PDB file of C-alpha atoms in Angstrom:
ATOM      1  CA  UNK A   1     -12.280   1.637  -1.021  1.00 96.00           C
ATOM      2  CA  UNK A   2      -9.531   1.899   1.578  1.00 98.00           C
ATOM      3  CA  UNK A   3      -8.463  -1.496   2.895  1.00 98.00           C
ATOM      4  CA  UNK A   4      -6.082  -2.163   5.765  1.00 98.00           C
ATOM      5  CA  UNK A   5      -4.679  -5.636   6.375  1.00 98.00           C
ATOM      6  CA  UNK A   6      -3.398  -5.850   9.952  1.00 98.00           C
ATOM      7  CA  UNK A   7      -0.783  -8.580  10.234  1.00 97.00           C
ATOM      8  CA  UNK A   8       1.997  -9.152   7.711  1.00 97.00           C
ATOM      9  CA  UNK A   9       2.315 -12.926   7.741  1.00 97.00           C
ATOM     10  CA  UNK A  10       2.028 -15.011   4.578  1.00 97.00           C
ATOM     11  CA  UNK A  11      -1.781 -14.980   4.347  1.00 98.00           C
ATOM     12  CA  UNK A  12      -2.205 -11.326   5.259  1.00 98.00           C
ATOM     13  CA  UNK A  13       0.449 -10.346   2.726  1.00 98.00           C
ATOM     14  CA  UNK A  14      -1.100 -12.507  -0.001  1.00 98.00           C
ATOM     15  CA  UNK A  15      -4.540 -10.935   0.448  1.00 98.00           C
ATOM     16  CA  UNK A  16      -3.062  -7.437   0.544  1.00 98.00           C
ATOM     17  CA  UNK A  17      -1.217  -8.162  -2.705  1.00 98.00           C
ATOM     18  CA  UNK A  18      -4.422  -9.471  -4.287  1.00 98.00           C
ATOM     19  CA  UNK A  19      -6.451  -6.440  -3.183  1.00 98.00           C
ATOM     20  CA  UNK A  20      -3.774  -4.028  -4.416  1.00 97.00           C
ATOM     21  CA  UNK A  21      -3.928  -5.617  -7.893  1.00 96.00           C
ATOM     22  CA  UNK A  22      -7.735  -5.412  -7.989  1.00 96.00           C
ATOM     23  CA  UNK A  23      -9.298  -3.603 -10.932  1.00 94.00           C
ATOM     24  CA  UNK A  24     -11.385  -1.573  -8.496  1.00 93.00           C
ATOM     25  CA  UNK A  25      -8.388   0.614  -7.691  1.00 95.00           C
ATOM     26  CA  UNK A  26      -8.475   0.054  -3.938  1.00 97.00           C
ATOM     27  CA  UNK A  27      -6.122   1.900  -1.619  1.00 97.00           C
ATOM     28  CA  UNK A  28      -4.446  -0.908   0.290  1.00 98.00           C
ATOM     29  CA  UNK A  29      -2.155  -0.753   3.306  1.00 98.00           C
ATOM     30  CA  UNK A  30      -0.412  -3.716   4.945  1.00 98.00           C
ATOM     31  CA  UNK A  31       0.338  -3.080   8.619  1.00 97.00           C
ATOM     32  CA  UNK A  32       3.064  -5.031  10.391  1.00 97.00           C
ATOM     33  CA  UNK A  33       3.321  -4.926  14.171  1.00 93.00           C
ATOM     34  CA  UNK A  34       7.128  -5.111  13.890  1.00 93.00           C
ATOM     35  CA  UNK A  35       8.429  -1.738  12.589  1.00 94.00           C
ATOM     36  CA  UNK A  36      11.677  -3.325  11.416  1.00 94.00           C
ATOM     37  CA  UNK A  37       9.782  -5.875   9.337  1.00 95.00           C
ATOM     38  CA  UNK A  38       7.616  -3.123   7.846  1.00 96.00           C
ATOM     39  CA  UNK A  39      10.670  -1.051   6.898  1.00 95.00           C
ATOM     40  CA  UNK A  40      12.364  -4.055   5.297  1.00 95.00           C
ATOM     41  CA  UNK A  41       9.245  -4.910   3.289  1.00 96.00           C
ATOM     42  CA  UNK A  42       8.732  -1.326   2.151  1.00 93.00           C
ATOM     43  CA  UNK A  43      12.360  -1.028   1.071  1.00 94.00           C
ATOM     44  CA  UNK A  44      12.722  -4.454  -0.547  1.00 96.00           C
ATOM     45  CA  UNK A  45       9.156  -4.596  -1.922  1.00 97.00           C
ATOM     46  CA  UNK A  46       8.664  -8.193  -0.795  1.00 97.00           C
ATOM     47  CA  UNK A  47       7.886 -10.105   2.381  1.00 97.00           C
ATOM     48  CA  UNK A  48      11.195 -11.946   2.508  1.00 96.00           C
ATOM     49  CA  UNK A  49      10.311 -13.607   5.825  1.00 94.00           C
ATOM     50  CA  UNK A  50       6.956 -15.161   4.954  1.00 96.00           C
ATOM     51  CA  UNK A  51       6.391 -14.852   1.184  1.00 96.00           C
ATOM     52  CA  UNK A  52       9.783 -14.576  -0.538  1.00 96.00           C
ATOM     53  CA  UNK A  53       9.866 -14.073  -4.279  1.00 95.00           C
ATOM     54  CA  UNK A  54       6.462 -12.363  -4.484  1.00 97.00           C
ATOM     55  CA  UNK A  55       6.864  -8.683  -5.440  1.00 97.00           C
ATOM     56  CA  UNK A  56       4.607  -6.207  -3.658  1.00 98.00           C
ATOM     57  CA  UNK A  57       2.519  -4.170  -6.135  1.00 96.00           C
ATOM     58  CA  UNK A  58       3.438  -0.465  -6.336  1.00 95.00           C
ATOM     59  CA  UNK A  59      -0.042   0.406  -5.038  1.00 93.00           C
ATOM     60  CA  UNK A  60       0.516  -1.526  -1.782  1.00 97.00           C
ATOM     61  CA  UNK A  61       1.843   0.599   1.094  1.00 96.00           C
ATOM     62  CA  UNK A  62       3.521  -1.085   4.064  1.00 97.00           C
ATOM     63  CA  UNK A  63       3.790   0.494   7.503  1.00 95.00           C
ATOM     64  CA  UNK A  64       4.513  -0.454  11.069  1.00 96.00           C
ATOM     65  CA  UNK A  65       1.561   0.177  13.376  1.00 95.00           C
ATOM     66  CA  UNK A  66      -0.405  -1.243  16.282  1.00 95.00           C
ATOM     67  CA  UNK A  67      -4.033  -2.305  16.624  1.00 95.00           C
ATOM     68  CA  UNK A  68      -4.788   0.801  18.674  1.00 94.00           C
ATOM     69  CA  UNK A  69      -4.221   2.914  15.540  1.00 94.00           C
ATOM     70  CA  UNK A  70      -6.795   1.082  13.422  1.00 95.00           C
ATOM     71  CA  UNK A  71      -9.941   2.867  14.611  1.00 92.00           C
ATOM     72  CA  UNK A  72      -8.627   6.249  13.452  1.00 92.00           C
ATOM     73  CA  UNK A  73      -7.221   4.912  10.175  1.00 93.00           C
ATOM     74  CA  UNK A  74     -10.153   5.982   7.987  1.00 95.00           C
ATOM     75  CA  UNK A  75     -10.415   2.512   6.461  1.00 97.00           C
ATOM     76  CA  UNK A  76     -13.584   1.191   4.848  1.00 97.00           C
ATOM     77  CA  UNK A  77     -12.543  -2.417   5.512  1.00 98.00           C
ATOM     78  CA  UNK A  78     -10.105  -3.810   8.081  1.00 98.00           C
ATOM     79  CA  UNK A  79      -8.770  -7.333   7.700  1.00 98.00           C
ATOM     80  CA  UNK A  80      -7.339  -8.932  10.845  1.00 98.00           C
ATOM     81  CA  UNK A  81      -4.553 -11.277   9.740  1.00 98.00           C
ATOM     82  CA  UNK A  82      -3.208 -12.177  13.171  1.00 97.00           C
ATOM     83  CA  UNK A  83      -3.116 -15.697  14.631  1.00 96.00           C
ATOM     84  CA  UNK A  84      -6.130 -16.721  16.711  1.00 96.00           C
ATOM     85  CA  UNK A  85      -4.149 -15.856  19.849  1.00 94.00           C
ATOM     86  CA  UNK A  86      -4.093 -12.199  18.769  1.00 96.00           C
ATOM     87  CA  UNK A  87      -7.736 -11.872  17.717  1.00 97.00           C
ATOM     88  CA  UNK A  88      -9.192 -10.930  21.109  1.00 96.00           C
ATOM     89  CA  UNK A  89      -6.843  -7.988  21.786  1.00 96.00           C
ATOM     90  CA  UNK A  90      -7.309  -6.715  18.223  1.00 97.00           C
ATOM     91  CA  UNK A  91     -11.115  -6.833  18.503  1.00 98.00           C
ATOM     92  CA  UNK A  92     -10.917  -5.012  21.841  1.00 97.00           C
ATOM     93  CA  UNK A  93      -8.955  -2.236  20.117  1.00 97.00           C
ATOM     94  CA  UNK A  94     -11.576  -2.111  17.339  1.00 97.00           C
ATOM     95  CA  UNK A  95     -14.718  -2.270  19.484  1.00 95.00           C
ATOM     96  CA  UNK A  96     -15.791   1.295  18.581  1.00 93.00           C
ATOM     97  CA  UNK A  97     -14.650   1.153  14.954  1.00 95.00           C
ATOM     98  CA  UNK A  98     -17.114   2.173  12.242  1.00 95.00           C
ATOM     99  CA  UNK A  99     -15.425   0.215   9.432  1.00 97.00           C
ATOM    100  CA  UNK A 100     -16.360  -3.290   8.359  1.00 98.00           C
ATOM    101  CA  UNK A 101     -14.013  -5.833   9.956  1.00 98.00           C
ATOM    102  CA  UNK A 102     -13.154  -9.427   9.065  1.00 98.00           C
ATOM    103  CA  UNK A 103     -10.618 -11.880  10.453  1.00 98.00           C
ATOM    104  CA  UNK A 104      -8.694 -14.604   8.643  1.00 98.00           C
ATOM    105  CA  UNK A 105      -7.613 -16.824  11.543  1.00 97.00           C
ATOM    106  CA  UNK A 106      -9.074 -20.316  11.850  1.00 97.00           C
ATOM    107  CA  UNK A 107      -9.470 -22.156  15.118  1.00 96.00           C
ATOM    108  CA  UNK A 108     -10.776 -22.081  18.665  1.00 95.00           C
ATOM    109  CA  UNK A 109      -9.246 -19.660  21.142  1.00 95.00           C
ATOM    110  CA  UNK A 110      -7.060 -21.332  23.758  1.00 92.00           C
ATOM    111  CA  UNK A 111      -9.235 -22.204  26.800  1.00 86.00           C
ATOM    112  CA  UNK A 112      -9.559 -19.410  29.340  1.00 77.00           C
ATOM    113  CA  UNK A 113     -11.650 -18.727  32.439  1.00 71.00           C
ATOM    114  CA  UNK A 114     -14.856 -16.873  31.560  1.00 66.00           C
ATOM    115  CA  UNK A 115     -15.300 -15.226  34.976  1.00 67.00           C
ATOM    116  CA  UNK A 116     -17.803 -17.754  36.293  1.00 65.00           C
ATOM    117  CA  UNK A 117     -15.291 -20.487  36.938  1.00 63.00           C
ATOM    118  CA  UNK A 118     -15.882 -22.173  33.587  1.00 67.00           C
ATOM    119  CA  UNK A 119     -13.083 -22.648  31.079  1.00 65.00           C
ATOM    120  CA  UNK A 120     -14.066 -22.037  27.474  1.00 79.00           C
ATOM    121  CA  UNK A 121     -12.459 -22.085  24.038  1.00 90.00           C
ATOM    122  CA  UNK A 122     -14.317 -19.661  21.780  1.00 95.00           C
ATOM    123  CA  UNK A 123     -14.628 -19.295  18.027  1.00 97.00           C
ATOM    124  CA  UNK A 124     -13.907 -15.899  16.491  1.00 97.00           C
ATOM    125  CA  UNK A 125     -17.524 -14.743  16.287  1.00 97.00           C
ATOM    126  CA  UNK A 126     -18.022 -15.682  19.951  1.00 96.00           C
ATOM    127  CA  UNK A 127     -14.989 -13.602  20.937  1.00 96.00           C
ATOM    128  CA  UNK A 128     -16.387 -10.691  18.945  1.00 97.00           C
ATOM    129  CA  UNK A 129     -19.765 -11.008  20.693  1.00 96.00           C
ATOM    130  CA  UNK A 130     -17.978 -10.920  24.051  1.00 94.00           C
ATOM    131  CA  UNK A 131     -15.554  -8.014  23.600  1.00 95.00           C
ATOM    132  CA  UNK A 132     -16.932  -5.974  20.659  1.00 97.00           C
ATOM    133  CA  UNK A 133     -20.681  -6.628  20.353  1.00 97.00           C
ATOM    134  CA  UNK A 134     -21.344  -3.407  18.395  1.00 96.00           C
ATOM    135  CA  UNK A 135     -18.721  -4.182  15.759  1.00 97.00           C
ATOM    136  CA  UNK A 136     -19.956  -5.065  12.273  1.00 98.00           C
ATOM    137  CA  UNK A 137     -17.697  -7.974  11.484  1.00 98.00           C
ATOM    138  CA  UNK A 138     -17.277 -11.396   9.934  1.00 98.00           C
ATOM    139  CA  UNK A 139     -14.775 -13.974   8.746  1.00 98.00           C
ATOM    140  CA  UNK A 140     -13.065 -14.669   5.413  1.00 98.00           C
ATOM    141  CA  UNK A 141     -12.267 -18.354   5.066  1.00 98.00           C
ATOM    142  CA  UNK A 142     -12.037 -21.273   2.667  1.00 97.00           C
ATOM    143  CA  UNK A 143      -9.455 -23.459   0.907  1.00 97.00           C
ATOM    144  CA  UNK A 144      -6.511 -21.160   0.302  1.00 96.00           C
ATOM    145  CA  UNK A 145      -2.751 -21.531   0.319  1.00 96.00           C
ATOM    146  CA  UNK A 146      -1.217 -18.052   0.588  1.00 97.00           C
ATOM    147  CA  UNK A 147       1.410 -18.562  -2.112  1.00 97.00           C
ATOM    148  CA  UNK A 148      -1.174 -19.566  -4.721  1.00 97.00           C
ATOM    149  CA  UNK A 149      -3.297 -16.485  -3.980  1.00 98.00           C
ATOM    150  CA  UNK A 150      -0.215 -14.266  -4.207  1.00 97.00           C
ATOM    151  CA  UNK A 151       0.582 -15.842  -7.588  1.00 97.00           C
ATOM    152  CA  UNK A 152      -3.001 -15.103  -8.751  1.00 97.00           C
ATOM    153  CA  UNK A 153      -3.789 -18.793  -9.175  1.00 98.00           C
ATOM    154  CA  UNK A 154      -7.540 -19.601  -9.116  1.00 98.00           C
ATOM    155  CA  UNK A 155      -8.988 -19.639  -5.593  1.00 98.00           C
ATOM    156  CA  UNK A 156     -12.460 -19.496  -4.054  1.00 98.00           C
ATOM    157  CA  UNK A 157     -13.253 -18.133  -0.582  1.00 98.00           C
ATOM    158  CA  UNK A 158     -16.347 -17.590   1.534  1.00 98.00           C
ATOM    159  CA  UNK A 159     -17.171 -14.311   3.279  1.00 98.00           C
ATOM    160  CA  UNK A 160     -19.383 -14.989   6.302  1.00 98.00           C
ATOM    161  CA  UNK A 161     -21.131 -12.416   8.454  1.00 98.00           C
ATOM    162  CA  UNK A 162     -24.534 -11.767   9.982  1.00 97.00           C
ATOM    163  CA  UNK A 163     -24.288  -8.289   8.443  1.00 97.00           C
ATOM    164  CA  UNK A 164     -24.979  -8.030   4.694  1.00 98.00           C
ATOM    165  CA  UNK A 165     -22.840  -4.878   4.426  1.00 98.00           C
ATOM    166  CA  UNK A 166     -19.781  -6.774   5.712  1.00 98.00           C
ATOM    167  CA  UNK A 167     -20.310  -9.586   3.220  1.00 98.00           C
ATOM    168  CA  UNK A 168     -20.720  -7.047   0.427  1.00 98.00           C
ATOM    169  CA  UNK A 169     -17.547  -5.188   1.471  1.00 98.00           C
ATOM    170  CA  UNK A 170     -15.499  -8.395   1.367  1.00 98.00           C
ATOM    171  CA  UNK A 171     -16.845  -9.337  -2.060  1.00 98.00           C
ATOM    172  CA  UNK A 172     -16.145  -5.837  -3.362  1.00 98.00           C
ATOM    173  CA  UNK A 173     -12.629  -5.860  -1.929  1.00 98.00           C
ATOM    174  CA  UNK A 174     -11.400  -9.227  -3.194  1.00 98.00           C
ATOM    175  CA  UNK A 175     -13.720 -10.781  -5.801  1.00 98.00           C
ATOM    176  CA  UNK A 176     -11.985 -10.869  -9.197  1.00 97.00           C
ATOM    177  CA  UNK A 177     -11.235 -13.203 -12.107  1.00 96.00           C
ATOM    178  CA  UNK A 178      -8.778 -15.329 -10.099  1.00 97.00           C
ATOM    179  CA  UNK A 179     -10.213 -14.970  -6.586  1.00 98.00           C
ATOM    180  CA  UNK A 180     -13.913 -15.737  -6.241  1.00 98.00           C
ATOM    181  CA  UNK A 181     -15.640 -14.706  -3.024  1.00 98.00           C
ATOM    182  CA  UNK A 182     -19.003 -16.243  -2.105  1.00 98.00           C
ATOM    183  CA  UNK A 183     -21.205 -14.852   0.676  1.00 98.00           C
ATOM    184  CA  UNK A 184     -22.729 -16.741   3.605  1.00 98.00           C
ATOM    185  CA  UNK A 185     -24.579 -15.768   6.774  1.00 98.00           C
ATOM    186  CA  UNK A 186     -23.673 -19.043   8.535  1.00 98.00           C
ATOM    187  CA  UNK A 187     -20.763 -17.746  10.605  1.00 98.00           C
ATOM    188  CA  UNK A 188     -20.654 -20.705  13.058  1.00 98.00           C
ATOM    189  CA  UNK A 189     -20.550 -23.184  10.184  1.00 98.00           C
ATOM    190  CA  UNK A 190     -17.753 -21.389   8.367  1.00 98.00           C
ATOM    191  CA  UNK A 191     -15.697 -21.079  11.542  1.00 98.00           C
ATOM    192  CA  UNK A 192     -16.177 -24.679  12.695  1.00 98.00           C
ATOM    193  CA  UNK A 193     -15.128 -25.899   9.252  1.00 98.00           C
ATOM    194  CA  UNK A 194     -11.996 -23.767   9.293  1.00 97.00           C
ATOM    195  CA  UNK A 195     -11.048 -24.912  12.781  1.00 97.00           C
ATOM    196  CA  UNK A 196     -11.758 -28.644  12.696  1.00 97.00           C
ATOM    197  CA  UNK A 197     -10.166 -29.293   9.297  1.00 96.00           C
ATOM    198  CA  UNK A 198      -6.783 -28.584  10.903  1.00 95.00           C
ATOM    199  CA  UNK A 199      -7.290 -31.367  13.443  1.00 96.00           C
ATOM    200  CA  UNK A 200      -8.304 -33.764  10.692  1.00 97.00           C
ATOM    201  CA  UNK A 201      -5.287 -32.768   8.598  1.00 96.00           C
ATOM    202  CA  UNK A 202      -2.990 -33.693  11.482  1.00 96.00           C
ATOM    203  CA  UNK A 203      -4.758 -37.047  11.755  1.00 97.00           C
ATOM    204  CA  UNK A 204      -4.320 -37.545   8.002  1.00 96.00           C
ATOM    205  CA  UNK A 205      -0.608 -36.897   8.395  1.00 95.00           C
ATOM    206  CA  UNK A 206      -0.494 -39.616  11.041  1.00 96.00           C
ATOM    207  CA  UNK A 207      -2.253 -41.964   8.617  1.00 95.00           C
ATOM    208  CA  UNK A 208       0.363 -41.259   5.971  1.00 94.00           C
ATOM    209  CA  UNK A 209       3.250 -41.519   8.411  1.00 95.00           C
ATOM    210  CA  UNK A 210       2.054 -44.911   9.609  1.00 97.00           C
ATOM    211  CA  UNK A 211       1.619 -46.096   5.995  1.00 97.00           C
ATOM    212  CA  UNK A 212      -1.999 -47.068   6.653  1.00 98.00           C
ATOM    213  CA  UNK A 213      -2.862 -46.529   2.994  1.00 96.00           C
ATOM    214  CA  UNK A 214      -5.180 -44.428   0.861  1.00 95.00           C
ATOM    215  CA  UNK A 215      -8.268 -46.385   1.951  1.00 97.00           C
ATOM    216  CA  UNK A 216      -7.643 -45.303   5.541  1.00 97.00           C
ATOM    217  CA  UNK A 217      -7.038 -41.708   4.477  1.00 95.00           C
ATOM    218  CA  UNK A 218     -10.313 -41.583   2.538  1.00 96.00           C
ATOM    219  CA  UNK A 219     -12.220 -43.120   5.448  1.00 97.00           C
ATOM    220  CA  UNK A 220     -10.693 -40.682   7.919  1.00 97.00           C
ATOM    221  CA  UNK A 221     -11.512 -37.632   5.803  1.00 96.00           C
ATOM    222  CA  UNK A 222     -15.079 -38.815   5.136  1.00 97.00           C
ATOM    223  CA  UNK A 223     -15.895 -39.757   8.724  1.00 97.00           C
ATOM    224  CA  UNK A 224     -14.099 -36.636   9.914  1.00 97.00           C
ATOM    225  CA  UNK A 225     -16.364 -34.498   7.756  1.00 98.00           C
ATOM    226  CA  UNK A 226     -19.387 -36.168   9.363  1.00 98.00           C
ATOM    227  CA  UNK A 227     -18.006 -35.452  12.822  1.00 97.00           C
ATOM    228  CA  UNK A 228     -17.237 -31.849  11.859  1.00 98.00           C
ATOM    229  CA  UNK A 229     -20.819 -31.444  10.694  1.00 98.00           C
ATOM    230  CA  UNK A 230     -22.271 -32.841  13.929  1.00 98.00           C
ATOM    231  CA  UNK A 231     -20.151 -30.450  15.985  1.00 97.00           C
ATOM    232  CA  UNK A 232     -21.208 -27.544  13.788  1.00 98.00           C
ATOM    233  CA  UNK A 233     -24.892 -28.379  14.131  1.00 98.00           C
ATOM    234  CA  UNK A 234     -24.494 -28.476  17.913  1.00 97.00           C
ATOM    235  CA  UNK A 235     -22.990 -24.968  17.764  1.00 96.00           C
ATOM    236  CA  UNK A 236     -25.788 -23.529  15.636  1.00 96.00           C
ATOM    237  CA  UNK A 237     -24.475 -24.092  12.098  1.00 98.00           C
ATOM    238  CA  UNK A 238     -26.328 -25.396   9.046  1.00 98.00           C
ATOM    239  CA  UNK A 239     -25.445 -28.788   7.599  1.00 98.00           C
ATOM    240  CA  UNK A 240     -25.150 -27.551   4.003  1.00 98.00           C
ATOM    241  CA  UNK A 241     -22.307 -25.221   4.963  1.00 98.00           C
ATOM    242  CA  UNK A 242     -20.039 -28.216   5.509  1.00 98.00           C
ATOM    243  CA  UNK A 243     -20.558 -29.326   1.917  1.00 97.00           C
ATOM    244  CA  UNK A 244     -19.136 -25.979   0.780  1.00 97.00           C
ATOM    245  CA  UNK A 245     -15.809 -24.179   0.621  1.00 97.00           C
ATOM    246  CA  UNK A 246     -15.196 -23.799   4.343  1.00 96.00           C
ATOM    247  CA  UNK A 247     -16.089 -27.422   5.126  1.00 97.00           C
ATOM    248  CA  UNK A 248     -15.362 -30.011   2.460  1.00 97.00           C
ATOM    249  CA  UNK A 249     -13.272 -27.596   0.398  1.00 97.00           C
ATOM    250  CA  UNK A 250     -10.862 -26.560   3.140  1.00 97.00           C
ATOM    251  CA  UNK A 251     -10.698 -30.119   4.488  1.00 97.00           C
ATOM    252  CA  UNK A 252      -9.705 -31.568   1.106  1.00 96.00           C
ATOM    253  CA  UNK A 253      -7.052 -28.886   0.570  1.00 96.00           C
ATOM    254  CA  UNK A 254      -5.429 -29.222   3.977  1.00 94.00           C
ATOM    255  CA  UNK A 255      -5.687 -33.016   4.279  1.00 94.00           C
ATOM    256  CA  UNK A 256      -4.337 -33.784   0.802  1.00 91.00           C
ATOM    257  CA  UNK A 257      -2.047 -30.912  -0.188  1.00 84.00           C
ATOM    258  CA  UNK A 258       1.654 -31.739   0.099  1.00 77.00           C
TER     259      UNK A 258
END
């Protein structure tokens, strides 16, 4: 399959590297919005800015391009590896795309007026429903440091989408002996887990900085997981999702990893 990763930060690069090494023989392209960065990566065969020391596989092509070019790219799967702040404009550019699409960013969109006077902060799937309702899309999330994925160290992710074909495309693209991809149809749960764990990780850092001790850290993580679950349920998620990779798994990684 032809896979395009749009966004050449550390995580986008790591996934592109992983896909390019896949036994399935995928055709993988990593698109950087900065042409100078793309040229440097193509020439030096590494992402010296975000993932230094990791060689790019020969099968991985790097190019400079914009989101507007994605629809006509002929890709079977498009991975959006931009920050949350760039997700909306990328989905707008992809609203008529026929390929499966998945984003990597975790979080709530910065609050913005919704046209009725209300100010809202949306999750990725809510942005997609607003600007690209016909798009077959989902999210790839879970406990994952980019460098470890790029080094082919064991990692497990969750591919979440309401569309079975999108889940299947993500599994086919990335599932291998060192990167396991599990499917879920609970998109709100996966996205809430990925967003809230960052807040709890900051709080854990405060615990450590104040020397409150490991008891306090454990209490914070445990009660934080309960709060994350309650928020998720209020937004339409299932409780069991928060006991999985995108809830407990991502929380443990981010709140305890040095």
